[in-house]
Coordinates of C-alpha atoms in Angstrom, one line a residue:
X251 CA -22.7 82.6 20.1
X252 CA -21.0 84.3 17.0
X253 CA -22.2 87.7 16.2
X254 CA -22.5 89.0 12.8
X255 CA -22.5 92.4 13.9
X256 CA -21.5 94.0 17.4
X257 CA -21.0 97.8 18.5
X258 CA -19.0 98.5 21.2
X259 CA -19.7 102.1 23.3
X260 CA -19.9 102.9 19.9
X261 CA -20.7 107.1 19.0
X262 CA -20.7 108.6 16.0
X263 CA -20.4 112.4 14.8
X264 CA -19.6 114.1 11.3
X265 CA -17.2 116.5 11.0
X266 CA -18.2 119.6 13.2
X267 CA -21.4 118.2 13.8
X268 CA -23.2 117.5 17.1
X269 CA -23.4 113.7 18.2
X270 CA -25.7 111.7 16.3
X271 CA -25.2 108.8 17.6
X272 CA -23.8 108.3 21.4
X273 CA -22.9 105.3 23.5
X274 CA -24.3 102.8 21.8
X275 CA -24.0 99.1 22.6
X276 CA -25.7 96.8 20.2
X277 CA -24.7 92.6 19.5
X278 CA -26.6 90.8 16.3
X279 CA -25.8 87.0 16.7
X280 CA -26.1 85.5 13.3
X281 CA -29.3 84.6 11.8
X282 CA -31.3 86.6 13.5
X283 CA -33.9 89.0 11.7
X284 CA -33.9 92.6 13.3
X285 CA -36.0 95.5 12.5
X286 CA -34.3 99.1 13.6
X287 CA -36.7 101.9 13.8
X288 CA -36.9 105.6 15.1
X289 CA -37.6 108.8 13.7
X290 CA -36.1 110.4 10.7
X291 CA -32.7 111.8 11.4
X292 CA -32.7 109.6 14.8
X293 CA -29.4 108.1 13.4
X294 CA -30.8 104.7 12.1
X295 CA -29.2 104.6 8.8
X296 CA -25.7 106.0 10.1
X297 CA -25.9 103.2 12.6
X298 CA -25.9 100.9 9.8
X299 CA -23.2 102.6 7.7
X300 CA -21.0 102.0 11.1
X301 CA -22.3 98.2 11.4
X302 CA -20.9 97.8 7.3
X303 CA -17.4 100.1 8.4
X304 CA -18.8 102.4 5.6
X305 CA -18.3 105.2 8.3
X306 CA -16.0 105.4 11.5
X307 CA -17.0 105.6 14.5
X308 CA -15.7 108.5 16.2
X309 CA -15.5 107.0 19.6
X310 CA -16.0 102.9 20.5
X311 CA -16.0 100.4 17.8
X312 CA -17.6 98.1 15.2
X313 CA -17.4 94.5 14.4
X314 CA -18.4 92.3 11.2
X315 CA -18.3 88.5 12.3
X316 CA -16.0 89.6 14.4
X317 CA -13.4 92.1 12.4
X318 CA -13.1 95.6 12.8
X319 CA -16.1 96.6 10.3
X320 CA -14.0 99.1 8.7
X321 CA -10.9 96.5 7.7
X322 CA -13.6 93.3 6.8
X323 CA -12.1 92.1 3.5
X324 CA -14.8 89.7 2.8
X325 CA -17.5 91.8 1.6
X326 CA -19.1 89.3 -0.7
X327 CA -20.6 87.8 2.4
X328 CA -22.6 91.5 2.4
X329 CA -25.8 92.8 1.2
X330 CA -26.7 96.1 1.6
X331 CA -29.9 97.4 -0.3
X332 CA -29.4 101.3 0.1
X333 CA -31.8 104.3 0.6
X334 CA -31.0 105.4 -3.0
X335 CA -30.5 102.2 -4.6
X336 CA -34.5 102.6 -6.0
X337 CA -33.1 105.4 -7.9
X338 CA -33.0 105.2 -12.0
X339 CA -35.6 103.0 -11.9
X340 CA -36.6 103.9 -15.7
X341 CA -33.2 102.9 -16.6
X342 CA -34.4 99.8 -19.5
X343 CA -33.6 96.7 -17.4
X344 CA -35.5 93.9 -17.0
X345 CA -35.6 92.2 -14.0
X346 CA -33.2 89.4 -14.9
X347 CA -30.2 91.8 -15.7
X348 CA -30.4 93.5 -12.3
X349 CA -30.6 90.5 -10.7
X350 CA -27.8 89.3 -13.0
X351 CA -26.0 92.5 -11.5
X352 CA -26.3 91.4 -7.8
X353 CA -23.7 88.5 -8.8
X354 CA -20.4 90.7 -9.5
X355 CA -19.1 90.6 -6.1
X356 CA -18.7 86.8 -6.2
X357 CA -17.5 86.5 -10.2
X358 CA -16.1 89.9 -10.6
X359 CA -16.1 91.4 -13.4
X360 CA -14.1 89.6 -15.6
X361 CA -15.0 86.3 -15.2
X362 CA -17.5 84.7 -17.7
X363 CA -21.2 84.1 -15.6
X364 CA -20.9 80.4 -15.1
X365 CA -23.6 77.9 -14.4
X366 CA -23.4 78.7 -10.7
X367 CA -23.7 82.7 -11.3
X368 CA -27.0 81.8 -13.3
X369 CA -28.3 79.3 -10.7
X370 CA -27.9 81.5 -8.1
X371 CA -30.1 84.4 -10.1
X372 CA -32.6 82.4 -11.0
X373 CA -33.1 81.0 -7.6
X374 CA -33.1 84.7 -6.2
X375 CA -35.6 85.3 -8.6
X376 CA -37.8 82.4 -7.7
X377 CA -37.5 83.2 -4.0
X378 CA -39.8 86.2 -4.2
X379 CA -42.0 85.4 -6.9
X380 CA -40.9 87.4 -10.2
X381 CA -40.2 84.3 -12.3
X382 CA -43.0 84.9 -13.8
X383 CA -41.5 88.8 -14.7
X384 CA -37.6 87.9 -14.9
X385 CA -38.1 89.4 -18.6
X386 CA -40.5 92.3 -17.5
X387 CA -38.6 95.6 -17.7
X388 CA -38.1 97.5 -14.2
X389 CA -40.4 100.7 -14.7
X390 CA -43.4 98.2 -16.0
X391 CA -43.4 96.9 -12.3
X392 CA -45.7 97.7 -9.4
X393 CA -43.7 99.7 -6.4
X394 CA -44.4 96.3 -4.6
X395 CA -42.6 94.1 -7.4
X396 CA -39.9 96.5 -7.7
X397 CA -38.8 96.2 -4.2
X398 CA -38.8 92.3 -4.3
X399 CA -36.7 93.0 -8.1
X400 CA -33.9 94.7 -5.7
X401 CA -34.0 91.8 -2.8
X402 CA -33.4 89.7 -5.8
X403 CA -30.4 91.1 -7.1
X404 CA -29.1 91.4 -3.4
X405 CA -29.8 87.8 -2.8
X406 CA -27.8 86.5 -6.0
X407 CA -25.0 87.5 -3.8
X408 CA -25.6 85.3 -1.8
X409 CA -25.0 87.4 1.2
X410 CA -24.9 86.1 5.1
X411 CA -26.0 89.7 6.5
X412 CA -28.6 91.5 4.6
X413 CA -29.0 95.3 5.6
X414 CA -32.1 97.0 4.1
X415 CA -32.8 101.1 4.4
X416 CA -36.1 102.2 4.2
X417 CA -37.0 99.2 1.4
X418 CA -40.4 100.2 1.4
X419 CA -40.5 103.9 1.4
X420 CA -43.3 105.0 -0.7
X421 CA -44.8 101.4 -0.9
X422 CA -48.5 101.0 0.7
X423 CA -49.3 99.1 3.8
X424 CA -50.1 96.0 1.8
X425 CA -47.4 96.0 0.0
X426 CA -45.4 96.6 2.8
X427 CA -46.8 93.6 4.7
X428 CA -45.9 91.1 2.3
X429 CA -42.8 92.8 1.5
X430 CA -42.0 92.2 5.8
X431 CA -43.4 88.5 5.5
X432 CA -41.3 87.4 2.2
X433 CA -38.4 88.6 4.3
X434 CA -38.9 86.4 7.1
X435 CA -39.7 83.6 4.9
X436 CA -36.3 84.1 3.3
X437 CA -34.6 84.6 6.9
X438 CA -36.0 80.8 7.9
X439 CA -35.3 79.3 4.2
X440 CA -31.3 81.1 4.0
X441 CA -30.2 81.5 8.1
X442 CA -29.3 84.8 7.1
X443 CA -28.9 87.8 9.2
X444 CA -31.5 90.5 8.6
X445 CA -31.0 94.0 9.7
X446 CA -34.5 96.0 8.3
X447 CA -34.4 99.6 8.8
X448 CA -37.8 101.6 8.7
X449 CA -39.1 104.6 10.6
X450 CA -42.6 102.7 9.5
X451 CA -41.9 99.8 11.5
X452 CA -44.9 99.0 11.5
X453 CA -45.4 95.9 8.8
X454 CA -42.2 94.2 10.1
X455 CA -42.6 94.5 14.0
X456 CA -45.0 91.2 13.6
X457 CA -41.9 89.3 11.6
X458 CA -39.1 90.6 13.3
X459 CA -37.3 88.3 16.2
X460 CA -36.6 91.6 17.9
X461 CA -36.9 95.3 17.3
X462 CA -34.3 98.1 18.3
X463 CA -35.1 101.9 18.4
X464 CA -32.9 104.4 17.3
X465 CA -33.0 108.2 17.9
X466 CA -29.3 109.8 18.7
X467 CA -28.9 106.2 20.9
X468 CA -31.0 102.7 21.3
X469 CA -34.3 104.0 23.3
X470 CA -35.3 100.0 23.5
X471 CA -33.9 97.0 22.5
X472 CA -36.2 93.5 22.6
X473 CA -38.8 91.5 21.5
X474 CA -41.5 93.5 19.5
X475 CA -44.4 91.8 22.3
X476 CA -42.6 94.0 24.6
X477 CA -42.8 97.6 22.4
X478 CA -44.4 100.7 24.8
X479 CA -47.8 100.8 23.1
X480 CA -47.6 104.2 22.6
X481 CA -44.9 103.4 20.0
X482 CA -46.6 101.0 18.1
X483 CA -47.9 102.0 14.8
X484 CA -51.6 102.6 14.3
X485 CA -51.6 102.4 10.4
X486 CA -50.8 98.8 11.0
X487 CA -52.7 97.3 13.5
X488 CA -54.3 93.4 12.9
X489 CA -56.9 91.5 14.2

């Protein structure tokens, strides 16, 4: 089974800090679509950071497809859709130039965008919905279409793992909903691996193959069917 990420007896720390993360054991084969929860400041985020080799562990270690995730040269085959990346969303782009954006780690940024680099944004573009808006400036979108505008420019990458912090923060339960099932529809269209972190988990425990739970360690690990019902979330319950 090849993993696309796996963390060894991994813990984490920042300088002078207490633990925030500690003995943490966690394997992602490839393809699969996980949904990593827990409480703000539980240490979800910086487990991702570790997963991409954006931080170092400070004990243990961290794979990418099997590299040390701190040394993994081939980052085109990554997508990561950051807490902050919503920022400077009044900037005047429309949606097809930020899309167009998401295709720099595969051309660069010298070479001219060739036929591929503008099939490959137009088909992101298509796949959740906003053909209709690819000319529609950012800040004249809903927060629902705005979320999908940033998928978009992470798909053009064509990525084979897709890490997503907190995409819907700020976004209501509807939105969030659809936002959860356009993301599994993608999973089952591309075979990418998914890694959707929330601490409203939720919209995407129904879509997700499995569910981990993250505060200072993994408090549970499985199949969202199998969730403690005291941890489920009451904001999103359906018939």
């Amino acid at each position: 089974m090849q993993l696309a990420v796996s963390l060894r007896d991994l813990s984490f720390s920042y300088p002078g800090g207490p633990p925030v993360l500690r003995d943490v054991d966690l394997d992602v084969p490839v393809g699969q679509f996980v949904g990593i929860a827990g409480p703000n400041g539980g240490g979800k985020t910086t487990l991702v950071r570790l997963a991409l080799g954006l931080e170092r562990p400070t004990a243990g270690e961290a794979l990418l497809f099997g590299q040390p995730a701190n040394r993994f040269e081939d980052r085109v085959r990554l997508g990561y859709l950051a807490q902050r990346a919503l920022l400077g969303i009044e900037a005047p782009v429309t949606v097809h130039e930020l899309v167009s954006a998401g295709r720099v780690p595969r051309r660069g940024l010298v070479r001219p965008f060739g036929a591929a680099d503008r099939a490959a944004v137009h088909g992101a573009i298509e796949r959740v919905g906003l053909h209709e808006r690819a000319n529609t400036p950012i800040h004249r979108l809903s927060g629902g279409q705005r979320q999908r505008a940033h998928i978009a420019k992470a798909l053009a990458g064509e990525p084979d793992l897709l890490v997503l912090d907190e995409p819907t923060a700020g976004v209501d339960v509807e939105a969030q909903d659809a936002f959860a099932q356009l993301l599994e529809e993608l999973q089952v269209e591309l075979g990418a691996t998914i890694l959707y972190v929330s601490h409203e988990f939720g919209a995407v425990e129904r879509f997700v193959e499995r569910l981990v739970l993250v505060s200072g360690g993994i408090l549970f690990d499985g199949p969202p069917s199998a969730l403690p019902g005291h941890w489920h979330d009451p904001s999103h319950v359906h018939p």
